[in-house]
Coordinates of C-alpha atoms in Angstrom, one line a residue:
Chain A
M90 CA -36.2 -20.2 -15.7
N91 CA -37.9 -18.0 -13.2
D92 CA -36.5 -14.6 -12.2
E93 CA -36.0 -15.1 -8.5
S94 CA -33.6 -12.3 -8.2
T95 CA -36.3 -9.7 -8.6
T96 CA -39.0 -11.3 -6.5
L97 CA -37.0 -12.8 -3.6
P98 CA -34.6 -11.1 -1.3
L99 CA -31.0 -11.7 -2.1
P100 CA -29.7 -14.4 0.3
F101 CA -27.2 -12.2 2.0
R102 CA -26.9 -11.3 5.7
V103 CA -25.0 -8.1 5.4
A104 CA -23.0 -6.1 7.9
L105 CA -22.6 -2.6 6.6
I106 CA -19.5 -1.0 8.1
G107 CA -19.5 2.8 7.9
A108 CA -23.3 3.0 7.4
G109 CA -23.9 6.4 8.9
G110 CA -22.3 8.7 6.4
F111 CA -23.3 9.9 2.9
F112 CA -22.7 6.7 0.9
G113 CA -23.5 4.5 3.9
T114 CA -26.9 6.1 4.3
N115 CA -27.8 5.7 0.6
L116 CA -26.4 2.1 0.6
A117 CA -28.3 1.1 3.7
R118 CA -31.6 2.4 2.2
H119 CA -30.8 0.7 -1.2
L120 CA -29.9 -2.7 0.4
A121 CA -32.5 -3.0 3.1
P122 CA -35.4 -4.0 0.9
Q123 CA -33.2 -6.3 -1.2
V124 CA -31.2 -8.5 1.2
A125 CA -32.2 -11.1 3.7
D126 CA -30.7 -9.3 6.6
L127 CA -28.9 -5.9 7.1
R128 CA -27.0 -4.7 10.1
C129 CA -25.7 -1.1 10.0
F130 CA -22.6 -0.1 12.0
G131 CA -21.0 3.3 12.2
L132 CA -19.5 6.1 14.3
H133 CA -22.7 8.0 14.2
Q134 CA -25.7 8.6 11.9
S135 CA -25.6 11.8 9.8
F136 CA -29.3 11.4 9.0
P137 CA -31.0 9.3 11.7
E138 CA -34.4 9.7 10.1
A139 CA -33.1 8.3 6.8
L140 CA -32.0 5.1 8.7
S141 CA -35.0 4.8 11.0
G142 CA -36.2 1.2 11.3
L143 CA -32.9 -0.3 10.3
P144 CA -30.8 -2.2 12.8
W145 CA -28.0 0.1 14.0
M146 CA -24.9 -0.4 16.2
A147 CA -22.8 2.6 17.0
G148 CA -19.0 2.4 17.4
D149 CA -15.6 3.0 16.1
M150 CA -14.2 0.3 13.9
A151 CA -10.9 0.6 15.6
D152 CA -12.1 -0.6 19.0
A153 CA -15.7 -1.7 18.7
P154 CA -16.7 -5.3 19.6
L155 CA -16.7 -6.4 16.0
A156 CA -17.4 -10.1 16.8
E157 CA -20.8 -8.9 18.0
V158 CA -21.2 -6.7 14.9
L159 CA -20.5 -9.5 12.5
A160 CA -22.2 -12.3 14.3
G161 CA -24.6 -14.2 12.0
C162 CA -23.5 -12.2 8.9
D163 CA -22.0 -13.7 5.8
T164 CA -21.2 -10.5 3.9
V165 CA -19.3 -7.4 5.0
I166 CA -19.5 -4.1 3.1
H167 CA -16.6 -1.9 4.3
L168 CA -16.9 1.7 3.5
A169 CA -15.8 3.2 6.8
S170 CA -13.2 5.9 6.3
S171 CA -11.8 9.0 7.7
S172 CA -12.4 12.0 5.5
A173 CA -10.0 12.8 2.7
P174 CA -8.8 16.3 3.6
G175 CA -8.1 15.4 7.2
S176 CA -5.9 12.4 6.4
D177 CA -3.1 14.6 5.1
L178 CA -2.8 16.5 8.4
D179 CA -1.6 13.5 10.4
I180 CA -0.7 10.7 8.0
T181 CA 0.3 8.3 10.8
A182 CA -3.0 8.8 12.7
D183 CA -4.9 8.4 9.4
A184 CA -3.1 5.1 8.7
Q185 CA -3.9 3.9 12.2
A186 CA -7.5 4.9 11.9
N187 CA -8.0 3.5 8.4
V188 CA -5.4 0.8 7.5
I189 CA -4.9 -0.8 10.9
A190 CA -8.6 -0.6 11.8
S191 CA -9.4 -2.3 8.5
L192 CA -7.0 -5.1 9.2
R193 CA -8.6 -5.6 12.6
L194 CA -12.0 -5.8 10.8
F195 CA -10.6 -8.4 8.4
D196 CA -9.2 -10.4 11.3
H197 CA -12.8 -10.4 12.7
C198 CA -14.2 -11.3 9.3
V199 CA -11.9 -14.4 9.2
A200 CA -12.9 -15.4 12.7
A201 CA -16.6 -14.9 12.0
G202 CA -16.5 -17.0 8.8
I203 CA -17.5 -14.0 6.6
K204 CA -18.0 -15.3 3.0
R205 CA -17.2 -12.1 1.2
V206 CA -15.9 -8.6 1.9
V207 CA -16.9 -5.8 -0.5
F208 CA -14.4 -2.9 0.1
V209 CA -15.3 0.5 -1.2
S210 CA -12.0 2.0 -2.4
S211 CA -11.4 5.2 -4.2
G212 CA -11.1 5.4 -8.0
G213 CA -10.4 9.1 -7.6
T214 CA -7.2 8.7 -5.5
V215 CA -5.6 5.3 -5.8
Y216 CA -4.2 6.0 -9.3
G217 CA -2.7 9.4 -8.5
I218 CA -1.8 11.4 -11.6
P219 CA -2.8 9.2 -14.5
G220 CA -0.6 8.6 -17.5
H221 CA -3.7 8.6 -19.7
V222 CA -7.4 8.5 -19.3
P223 CA -9.8 6.7 -19.1
I224 CA -7.8 4.8 -16.4
P225 CA -8.1 0.9 -16.5
E226 CA -7.7 -1.1 -13.3
S227 CA -4.3 -2.2 -14.5
A228 CA -2.9 1.3 -14.6
P229 CA 0.0 2.2 -12.1
T230 CA -1.2 3.2 -8.6
Q231 CA 0.7 6.1 -7.2
P232 CA -1.6 8.0 -4.9
I233 CA -0.6 11.6 -4.0
T234 CA -2.6 11.7 -0.8
A235 CA -2.6 9.7 2.4
Y236 CA -6.2 8.9 1.9
G237 CA -5.4 7.2 -1.4
V238 CA -2.4 5.3 0.0
A239 CA -4.6 4.0 2.8
K240 CA -7.3 2.8 0.4
L241 CA -4.6 1.1 -1.8
A242 CA -2.9 -0.5 1.2
I243 CA -6.2 -1.9 2.4
E244 CA -6.8 -3.3 -1.1
K245 CA -3.4 -5.0 -1.2
Y246 CA -3.9 -6.4 2.3
L247 CA -7.2 -7.9 1.3
E248 CA -5.4 -9.9 -1.4
V249 CA -3.1 -11.3 1.3
Y250 CA -6.1 -12.1 3.6
S251 CA -7.6 -13.9 0.6
R252 CA -4.5 -16.0 -0.1
L253 CA -3.5 -16.8 3.5
R254 CA -6.9 -16.8 5.3
G255 CA -9.3 -17.7 2.5
L256 CA -11.2 -14.4 2.9
D257 CA -13.0 -13.7 -0.4
Y258 CA -13.3 -10.1 -1.4
R259 CA -14.2 -7.6 -4.1
V260 CA -12.8 -4.1 -4.4
L261 CA -14.8 -1.2 -5.9
R262 CA -12.7 1.8 -6.9
I263 CA -15.5 4.3 -7.0
S264 CA -15.1 7.7 -8.6
N265 CA -16.5 11.0 -7.3
L266 CA -19.9 10.2 -5.7
Y267 CA -22.6 12.7 -5.6
G268 CA -26.3 12.5 -4.6
P269 CA -28.7 13.0 -1.7
Y270 CA -27.3 13.0 1.8
Q271 CA -24.0 14.5 0.7
T272 CA -23.6 17.7 2.7
T273 CA -20.9 20.3 2.9
A274 CA -20.0 19.3 6.4
K275 CA -16.9 17.3 5.5
K276 CA -15.6 19.6 2.8
Q277 CA -15.9 16.7 0.4
G278 CA -18.1 16.5 -2.7
V279 CA -17.8 19.4 -5.0
V280 CA -21.4 18.9 -6.4
A281 CA -22.8 19.2 -2.9
A282 CA -20.6 22.2 -2.2
F283 CA -21.5 24.0 -5.4
L284 CA -25.2 23.2 -5.0
A285 CA -25.3 24.5 -1.4
E286 CA -23.6 27.7 -2.4
A287 CA -25.8 28.2 -5.4
L288 CA -29.0 27.6 -3.4
R289 CA -27.8 29.9 -0.6
G290 CA -27.0 32.6 -3.2
E291 CA -23.3 32.6 -2.3
P292 CA -20.5 32.7 -4.8
L293 CA -19.1 29.3 -5.8
E294 CA -15.6 28.7 -4.4
I295 CA -13.4 27.0 -6.9
W296 CA -10.0 25.6 -6.2
G297 CA -7.9 26.3 -9.2
D298 CA -9.1 27.5 -12.6
G299 CA -12.1 25.1 -12.8
Q300 CA -10.5 22.9 -15.5
V301 CA -9.7 20.0 -13.1
V302 CA -11.6 17.0 -14.6
R303 CA -13.3 14.4 -12.5
D304 CA -15.4 11.3 -13.1
Y305 CA -18.8 11.6 -11.3
V306 CA -21.1 8.7 -10.4
Y307 CA -24.5 9.0 -9.0
V308 CA -24.9 7.3 -5.6
D309 CA -27.7 5.0 -6.6
D310 CA -25.6 3.7 -9.5
A311 CA -22.7 3.0 -7.1
A312 CA -25.1 1.2 -4.7
E313 CA -26.1 -1.1 -7.5
A314 CA -22.4 -1.8 -8.1
V315 CA -22.1 -2.9 -4.5
V316 CA -24.9 -5.3 -5.0
A317 CA -23.3 -6.6 -8.2
A318 CA -20.0 -7.1 -6.3
M319 CA -21.8 -9.1 -3.6
R320 CA -23.2 -11.4 -6.2
H321 CA -20.2 -11.6 -8.6
Q322 CA -18.8 -15.0 -9.6
G323 CA -15.5 -14.8 -11.3
A324 CA -11.8 -14.4 -10.9
E325 CA -11.5 -10.6 -11.1
R326 CA -11.4 -8.8 -7.8
V327 CA -10.9 -5.1 -8.5
F328 CA -13.4 -2.9 -10.4
N329 CA -13.5 0.7 -11.4
I330 CA -17.0 2.2 -10.8
G331 CA -17.5 5.6 -12.4
G332 CA -19.6 7.6 -14.7
G333 CA -17.0 6.9 -17.4
T334 CA -16.9 10.4 -18.7
G335 CA -15.0 13.4 -17.5
M336 CA -16.4 16.7 -16.4
S337 CA -14.5 19.8 -15.5
L338 CA -15.5 21.8 -12.5
N339 CA -16.6 24.4 -15.0
D340 CA -18.8 21.8 -16.7
V341 CA -20.4 20.9 -13.3
I342 CA -21.1 24.6 -12.7
A343 CA -22.6 25.0 -16.1
A344 CA -24.9 22.1 -15.4
I345 CA -26.0 23.7 -12.2
E346 CA -26.6 27.0 -13.9
T347 CA -28.8 25.2 -16.5
L348 CA -30.7 23.4 -13.8
L349 CA -31.3 26.6 -11.7
D350 CA -31.7 28.6 -14.9
R351 CA -29.5 31.4 -13.6
H352 CA -25.9 32.7 -13.8
L353 CA -23.8 31.9 -10.7
E354 CA -21.0 34.0 -9.3
K355 CA -17.7 32.3 -9.1
R356 CA -14.7 32.9 -6.9
F357 CA -11.5 31.2 -8.1
K358 CA -8.9 30.3 -5.4
P359 CA -5.4 28.8 -5.8
G360 CA -5.3 25.1 -6.8
R361 CA -4.6 22.5 -4.1
P362 CA -1.6 20.1 -4.2
V363 CA -3.9 17.2 -3.4
D364 CA -5.9 17.6 -6.5
V365 CA -4.9 15.4 -9.5
P366 CA -5.5 17.4 -12.8
V367 CA -7.7 14.7 -14.4
N368 CA -9.4 11.5 -13.4
I369 CA -11.7 9.5 -15.6
L370 CA -12.2 5.8 -15.0
D371 CA -12.4 3.0 -17.6
C372 CA -15.3 0.9 -16.4
A373 CA -15.3 -1.7 -19.1
L374 CA -14.4 -4.5 -16.6
A375 CA -17.3 -3.7 -14.4
K376 CA -19.6 -3.9 -17.4
L377 CA -18.2 -7.2 -18.5
E378 CA -17.9 -8.9 -15.2
L379 CA -20.5 -7.3 -13.0
G380 CA -23.0 -6.4 -15.7
W381 CA -22.8 -2.9 -14.3
T382 CA -22.8 0.4 -15.9
A383 CA -23.7 3.9 -14.7
R384 CA -27.3 4.5 -15.6
T385 CA -28.0 8.0 -14.3
D386 CA -27.1 10.9 -16.5
F387 CA -25.6 13.8 -14.8
A388 CA -28.5 16.2 -15.4
H389 CA -31.0 13.8 -13.8
G390 CA -28.7 13.0 -10.9
L391 CA -28.1 16.7 -10.3
T392 CA -31.9 17.3 -10.3
Q393 CA -32.4 14.6 -7.6
T394 CA -29.4 16.0 -5.6
A395 CA -30.6 19.6 -5.8
E396 CA -34.1 18.6 -4.7
W397 CA -32.6 16.9 -1.6
M398 CA -30.2 19.8 -1.0
R399 CA -33.0 22.3 -1.0
T400 CA -34.7 20.7 1.9
W401 CA -31.4 20.2 3.7
C402 CA -30.4 23.8 3.2
D403 CA -33.8 25.0 4.5
R404 CA -33.2 23.1 7.7
Q405 CA -29.7 24.5 8.4
P406 CA -29.4 27.3 10.9
Chain B
M153 CA 38.5 18.3 -12.2
N154 CA 39.7 16.4 -9.1
D155 CA 38.1 13.2 -7.9
E156 CA 37.0 14.3 -4.4
S157 CA 34.5 11.5 -4.1
T158 CA 37.2 8.8 -3.7
T159 CA 39.5 10.8 -1.4
L160 CA 37.2 12.7 1.0
P161 CA 34.4 11.2 3.1
L162 CA 31.0 11.7 1.5
P163 CA 29.3 14.7 3.2
F164 CA 26.5 12.8 4.8
R165 CA 25.6 12.5 8.4
V166 CA 23.7 9.2 8.4
A167 CA 21.3 7.6 10.7
L168 CA 21.1 3.9 9.9
I169 CA 17.7 2.6 11.2
G170 CA 17.8 -1.2 11.6
A171 CA 21.6 -1.4 11.8
G172 CA 21.8 -4.5 13.9
G173 CA 20.7 -7.3 11.5
F174 CA 22.2 -8.9 8.5
F175 CA 22.1 -6.1 6.0
G176 CA 22.4 -3.5 8.7
T177 CA 25.7 -4.9 10.0
N178 CA 27.1 -5.1 6.5
L179 CA 25.9 -1.6 5.6
A180 CA 27.2 0.0 8.7
R181 CA 30.7 -1.5 8.1
H182 CA 30.5 -0.4 4.4
L183 CA 29.4 3.1 5.2
A184 CA 31.5 3.9 8.3
P185 CA 34.8 4.7 6.5
Q186 CA 33.0 6.6 3.6
V187 CA 30.6 9.1 5.3
A188 CA 31.2 12.1 7.5
D189 CA 29.1 10.7 10.3
L190 CA 27.3 7.4 11.0
R191 CA 24.9 6.6 13.8
C192 CA 23.6 3.1 14.1
F193 CA 20.2 2.4 15.6
G194 CA 18.4 -1.0 16.0
L195 CA 16.6 -3.4 18.3
H196 CA 19.8 -5.3 19.1
Q197 CA 23.1 -6.2 17.5
S198 CA 23.3 -9.6 16.0
F199 CA 27.1 -9.3 15.8
P200 CA 28.3 -6.8 18.4
E201 CA 32.0 -7.4 17.5
A202 CA 31.3 -6.5 13.8
L203 CA 29.9 -3.1 14.9
S204 CA 32.5 -2.4 17.6
G205 CA 33.6 1.2 17.6
L206 CA 30.5 2.5 15.8
P207 CA 28.1 4.8 17.5
W208 CA 25.1 2.6 18.6
M209 CA 21.7 3.4 20.0
A210 CA 19.4 0.6 20.9
G211 CA 15.6 0.8 20.7
D212 CA 12.4 -0.2 18.9
M213 CA 11.5 2.2 16.0
A214 CA 7.9 2.1 17.2
D215 CA 8.5 3.9 20.5
A216 CA 12.2 5.0 20.7
P217 CA 13.0 8.7 21.1
L218 CA 13.7 9.1 17.4
A219 CA 14.2 12.9 17.7
E220 CA 17.4 12.0 19.7
V221 CA 18.3 9.3 17.2
L222 CA 18.1 11.7 14.2
A223 CA 19.5 14.8 15.9
G224 CA 22.3 16.3 13.7
C225 CA 21.7 13.8 10.9
D226 CA 20.8 14.8 7.3
T227 CA 20.3 11.3 5.8
V228 CA 18.2 8.4 7.0
I229 CA 18.6 4.8 5.7
H230 CA 15.6 2.8 6.8
L231 CA 15.9 -0.9 6.7
A232 CA 14.3 -1.9 9.9
S233 CA 11.7 -4.6 9.4
S234 CA 10.1 -7.5 11.1
S235 CA 11.1 -10.8 9.5
A236 CA 9.1 -12.0 6.5
P237 CA 7.8 -15.4 7.7
G238 CA 6.5 -13.9 11.0
S239 CA 4.5 -11.2 9.3
D240 CA 1.9 -13.5 7.9
L241 CA 1.0 -15.0 11.3
D242 CA -0.5 -11.7 12.6
I243 CA -1.0 -9.3 9.7
T244 CA -2.3 -6.5 11.8
A245 CA 0.5 -6.6 14.3
D246 CA 3.0 -6.7 11.4
A247 CA 1.4 -3.6 9.8
Q248 CA 1.6 -1.9 13.2
A249 CA 5.2 -2.8 13.7
N250 CA 6.3 -2.0 10.1
V251 CA 3.9 0.5 8.4
I252 CA 2.9 2.6 11.4
A253 CA 6.3 2.6 12.9
S254 CA 7.8 3.7 9.6
L255 CA 5.3 6.6 9.3
R256 CA 6.3 7.6 12.8
L257 CA 9.9 7.6 11.7
F258 CA 9.0 9.8 8.7
D259 CA 7.2 12.2 10.9
H260 CA 10.4 12.5 12.9
C261 CA 12.5 12.9 9.7
V262 CA 10.3 15.8 8.7
A263 CA 10.6 17.4 12.1
A264 CA 14.4 16.9 12.1
G265 CA 14.8 18.4 8.7
I266 CA 16.2 15.2 7.2
K267 CA 17.4 15.8 3.6
R268 CA 16.8 12.3 2.2
V269 CA 15.4 9.0 3.3
V270 CA 16.7 5.8 1.5
F271 CA 14.2 3.1 2.1
V272 CA 15.2 -0.5 1.7
S273 CA 12.2 -2.2 0.1
S274 CA 11.8 -5.7 -1.2
G275 CA 12.2 -6.5 -4.9
G276 CA 11.4 -10.1 -4.1
T277 CA 8.0 -9.4 -2.7
V278 CA 6.4 -6.1 -3.8
Y279 CA 5.7 -7.4 -7.3
G280 CA 4.0 -10.6 -6.2
I281 CA 3.7 -13.2 -9.0
P282 CA 5.2 -11.4 -12.1
G283 CA 3.5 -11.4 -15.5
H284 CA 7.0 -11.6 -17.0
V285 CA 10.6 -11.5 -16.1
P286 CA 12.9 -9.6 -15.7
I287 CA 10.5 -7.3 -13.8
P288 CA 10.9 -3.5 -14.4
E289 CA 9.9 -1.0 -11.7
S290 CA 6.8 -0.1 -13.7
A291 CA 5.4 -3.7 -13.4
P292 CA 2.1 -4.2 -11.4
T293 CA 2.6 -4.6 -7.7
Q294 CA 0.4 -7.3 -6.1
P295 CA 2.3 -8.8 -3.1
I296 CA 1.1 -12.1 -1.9
T297 CA 2.5 -11.7 1.6
A298 CA 1.9 -9.1 4.4
Y299 CA 5.7 -8.4 4.4
G300 CA 5.4 -7.4 0.7
V301 CA 2.3 -5.2 1.3
A302 CA 3.9 -3.5 4.2
K303 CA 7.0 -2.6 2.1
L304 CA 4.8 -1.4 -0.7
A305 CA 2.6 0.7 1.6
I306 CA 5.7 2.3 3.1
E307 CA 7.0 3.2 -0.4
K308 CA 3.6 4.8 -1.3
Y309 CA 3.5 6.7 1.9
L310 CA 7.0 8.1 1.2
E311 CA 5.7 9.6 -2.0
V312 CA 3.0 11.4 0.0
Y313 CA 5.5 12.6 2.6
S314 CA 7.6 13.9 -0.3
R315 CA 4.7 15.8 -1.9
L316 CA 3.1 17.1 1.3
R317 CA 6.0 17.5 3.7
G318 CA 8.9 17.9 1.2
L319 CA 10.7 14.8 2.5
D320 CA 13.0 13.6 -0.3
Y321 CA 13.5 9.9 -0.7
R322 CA 14.8 7.0 -2.7
V323 CA 13.4 3.4 -2.6
L324 CA 15.6 0.4 -3.3
R325 CA 13.7 -2.7 -4.2
I326 CA 16.5 -5.1 -3.3
S327 CA 16.2 -8.8 -4.4
N328 CA 17.4 -11.8 -2.3
L329 CA 20.4 -10.7 -0.4
Y330 CA 23.1 -13.1 0.6
G331 CA 26.5 -12.7 2.2
P332 CA 28.4 -12.7 5.5
Y333 CA 26.4 -12.1 8.7
Q334 CA 23.3 -13.8 7.3
T335 CA 22.5 -16.6 9.7
T336 CA 19.8 -19.3 9.8
A337 CA 18.3 -17.7 13.0
K338 CA 15.4 -15.9 11.2
K339 CA 14.6 -18.6 8.7
Q340 CA 15.4 -16.1 5.9
G341 CA 18.0 -16.4 3.3
V342 CA 18.2 -19.7 1.4
V343 CA 21.9 -19.3 0.6
A344 CA 22.7 -19.1 4.3
A345 CA 20.4 -22.0 5.2
F346 CA 21.8 -24.3 2.5
L347 CA 25.4 -23.3 3.4
A348 CA 24.9 -24.0 7.1
E349 CA 23.2 -27.3 6.4
A350 CA 26.0 -28.3 4.0
L351 CA 28.8 -27.3 6.4
R352 CA 27.1 -29.2 9.2
G353 CA 26.8 -32.3 7.0
E354 CA 23.0 -32.1 7.3
P355 CA 20.6 -32.7 4.3
L356 CA 19.5 -29.6 2.5
E357 CA 15.8 -28.8 3.2
I358 CA 14.1 -27.6 0.1
W359 CA 10.6 -26.1 0.0
G360 CA 9.0 -27.4 -3.3
D361 CA 10.9 -29.0 -6.1
G362 CA 13.8 -26.6 -6.2
Q363 CA 12.7 -25.0 -9.4
V364 CA 11.6 -21.7 -7.8
V365 CA 13.8 -19.0 -9.4
R366 CA 15.2 -16.1 -7.4
D367 CA 17.4 -13.1 -8.1
Y368 CA 20.3 -13.0 -5.7
V369 CA 22.5 -10.0 -5.0
Y370 CA 25.6 -9.9 -2.9
V371 CA 25.4 -7.8 0.2
D372 CA 28.4 -5.6 -0.7
D373 CA 26.8 -4.8 -4.1
A374 CA 23.6 -3.8 -2.4
A375 CA 25.5 -1.6 0.1
E376 CA 27.0 0.2 -2.9
A377 CA 23.5 0.8 -4.3
V378 CA 22.5 2.4 -1.0
V379 CA 25.5 4.8 -1.3
A380 CA 24.5 5.6 -4.9
A381 CA 20.9 6.3 -3.7
M382 CA 22.2 8.7 -1.1
R383 CA 24.0 10.6 -3.8
H384 CA 21.5 10.3 -6.6
Q385 CA 20.4 13.5 -8.4
G386 CA 17.4 13.0 -10.7
A387 CA 13.7 12.6 -10.8
E388 CA 13.4 8.8 -10.4
R389 CA 12.6 7.5 -7.0
V390 CA 12.3 3.7 -7.1
F391 CA 15.0 1.4 -8.2
N392 CA 15.3 -2.4 -8.6
I393 CA 18.6 -3.7 -7.1
G394 CA 19.3 -7.3 -8.0
G395 CA 21.8 -9.6 -9.5
G396 CA 19.8 -9.4 -12.7
T397 CA 19.8 -13.1 -13.5
G398 CA 17.6 -15.8 -12.1
M399 CA 18.9 -18.9 -10.3
S400 CA 16.7 -21.8 -9.2
L401 CA 17.2 -23.3 -5.8
N402 CA 18.7 -26.3 -7.6
D403 CA 21.2 -23.9 -9.3
V404 CA 22.2 -22.5 -5.9
I405 CA 22.7 -26.0 -4.5
A406 CA 24.8 -27.0 -7.6
A407 CA 27.0 -23.9 -7.0
I408 CA 27.5 -24.9 -3.3
E409 CA 28.3 -28.5 -4.4
T410 CA 30.9 -27.1 -6.8
L411 CA 32.4 -24.8 -4.1
L412 CA 32.6 -27.6 -1.5
D413 CA 33.5 -30.2 -4.2
R414 CA 31.1 -32.8 -2.9
H415 CA 27.6 -34.1 -3.4
L416 CA 24.9 -32.8 -1.0
E417 CA 21.9 -34.8 0.2
K418 CA 18.6 -33.0 -0.4
R419 CA 15.3 -33.4 1.3
F420 CA 12.4 -32.0 -0.7
K421 CA 9.4 -30.6 1.3
P422 CA 6.0 -29.3 0.1
G423 CA 6.1 -25.8 -1.5
R424 CA 4.9 -22.8 0.5
P425 CA 2.1 -20.5 -0.5
V426 CA 4.2 -17.4 0.2
D427 CA 6.7 -18.3 -2.4
V428 CA 6.3 -16.7 -5.8
P429 CA 7.4 -19.1 -8.6
V430 CA 9.9 -16.8 -10.2
N431 CA 11.5 -13.4 -9.5
I432 CA 14.2 -11.7 -11.5
L433 CA 14.6 -8.0 -11.4
D434 CA 15.3 -5.7 -14.4
C435 CA 17.9 -3.4 -13.0
A436 CA 18.4 -1.2 -16.1
L437 CA 17.1 1.9 -14.3
A438 CA 19.6 1.6 -11.5
K439 CA 22.4 1.3 -14.1
L440 CA 21.2 4.3 -16.0
E441 CA 20.4 6.6 -13.0
L442 CA 22.6 5.4 -10.2
G443 CA 25.5 4.1 -12.3
W444 CA 25.0 0.9 -10.3
T445 CA 25.3 -2.7 -11.4
A446 CA 25.8 -5.9 -9.5
R447 CA 29.6 -6.6 -9.6
T448 CA 30.0 -9.7 -7.6
D449 CA 29.5 -13.0 -9.5
F450 CA 27.7 -15.7 -7.6
A451 CA 30.6 -18.1 -7.3
H452 CA 32.7 -15.3 -5.7
G453 CA 30.0 -14.1 -3.4
L454 CA 29.3 -17.7 -2.3
T455 CA 32.9 -18.3 -1.5
Q456 CA 33.0 -15.2 0.7
T457 CA 29.8 -16.2 2.4
A458 CA 30.9 -19.8 3.0
E459 CA 34.1 -18.5 4.5
W460 CA 32.2 -16.4 7.0
M461 CA 29.6 -19.2 7.6
R462 CA 32.4 -21.6 8.5
T463 CA 33.6 -19.5 11.4
W464 CA 30.0 -18.8 12.4
C465 CA 29.0 -22.5 12.4
D466 CA 32.2 -23.3 14.4
R467 CA 31.0 -21.0 17.1
Q468 CA 27.5 -22.3 17.4
P469 CA 26.7 -24.7 20.2

């Protein structure tokens, strides 16, 4: 038995929807050398130089000519999303921009004969406040934010598209991503926010008492999970993708202090109603079915992220 | 302690959204003598004479002037919905007409200071194919139809409106409704369909082998559950409302044969992919929290329904 998978490109012609943002940029760079064809689509490129040389189409999923975007592709990776904090300001507009636009995408996937959709969902929000941790995929799903409900609704609609239209899919409920290309622009990503503040010599702004626990997964590990989901054969459809251990905000800060070898000033602010107190994903199913497990330990991922963040901070006005 | 609740109108000023259809017509007639104020709103009245004398505003929830509809009300009962079979033909249009239009309604509820929304969800579809029966509210929710996903998404969005906008709500996951004012026009309601065919002397058309099991609840019982949900004090939000026992299609037909005292000709057709094999709701929570239980036995409900159906059939061309 020869090991084709490591020497030949994977036989997928991929349309990456939402390729311009943090995870999209990482994923595009991760996939490009591995797959037969990659087409990137998104609203705009946050880091054009990081995507240089990759085929790019700009547009809004809600009204772009998706037939054109998907033409000749067999696999769609859907990670386009409005940002989490904004979604709660206008829930209806958020549902329109995320849920309805996703269904329009799936209609186009059916019409284009797409073989599989990999949908990047949110392990940090679809469960809401968990009854216990780590959270398996079978746990109740009661999101406390519009962002989480939109992700959950899209998951559920995918099952209907699968049953009624034959559209195959996998869902990855990814936990808190961190890594290069995550900036502070969208007010998402506490690792990026803390690192930027630390590198700028500003006090770290903490919502709540810092005891909120999250599951962090390094962006390269999550990219590998996407590849595994593209290739997966089996009956399961929904997978948690996380670091599998919980870290409090205070733990994250301590790790940054260790990395930078200095004490950081903290400024504690009132907790936010959109923050669940704890979220740790049980990723046993992904290990069993996808052969996937988070490989990057937090200290290493943090070092990589800080290195990138340093150059990014240096280039900010 | 005097028993005010039975002698005085309930102190609710109610806007009934989706008042013109089968359940809406029944609910409007049930509520009108009980509440301080009732305003009916819907696309059109299926039975204008049944709603005569009740305040009526016509319009589509998606674009009607809802501020006007809700003005002066404190309670909204939301049962507007596109019909189940149609929703799977254009999933995106269905989500637009049901999910987005419901969020628009909730935005208006927040603006109008509505004290509580009672949302009529679907106990027959939100669970999908159950792991076991009877199904408690805590069971997994994996709808196999767009209709079911839309209902589930609206439920989940209500929780977010409650948390972020302070909009109080109750969800009733009602099983298969039957009773007067259910016609064969919308291809919904197997009791109505079988009764109409039987009364017309036509063969009964059965999808599948007749062994599909459903939970049937009489429309007056469900209307009482809505009143209980309007009045409920307590932390629970989501309640199953069903007959609590399962009946196969063949059981239903046998009951109709007993009622009409004659043998009915059956025509079996291939099963439909949108039909779950079995659905029976566990309604213990409604009993405990709402003090509600289905009171009408099937033979009695069927007699009432057949009586109405006879006059309806007589008036059809």
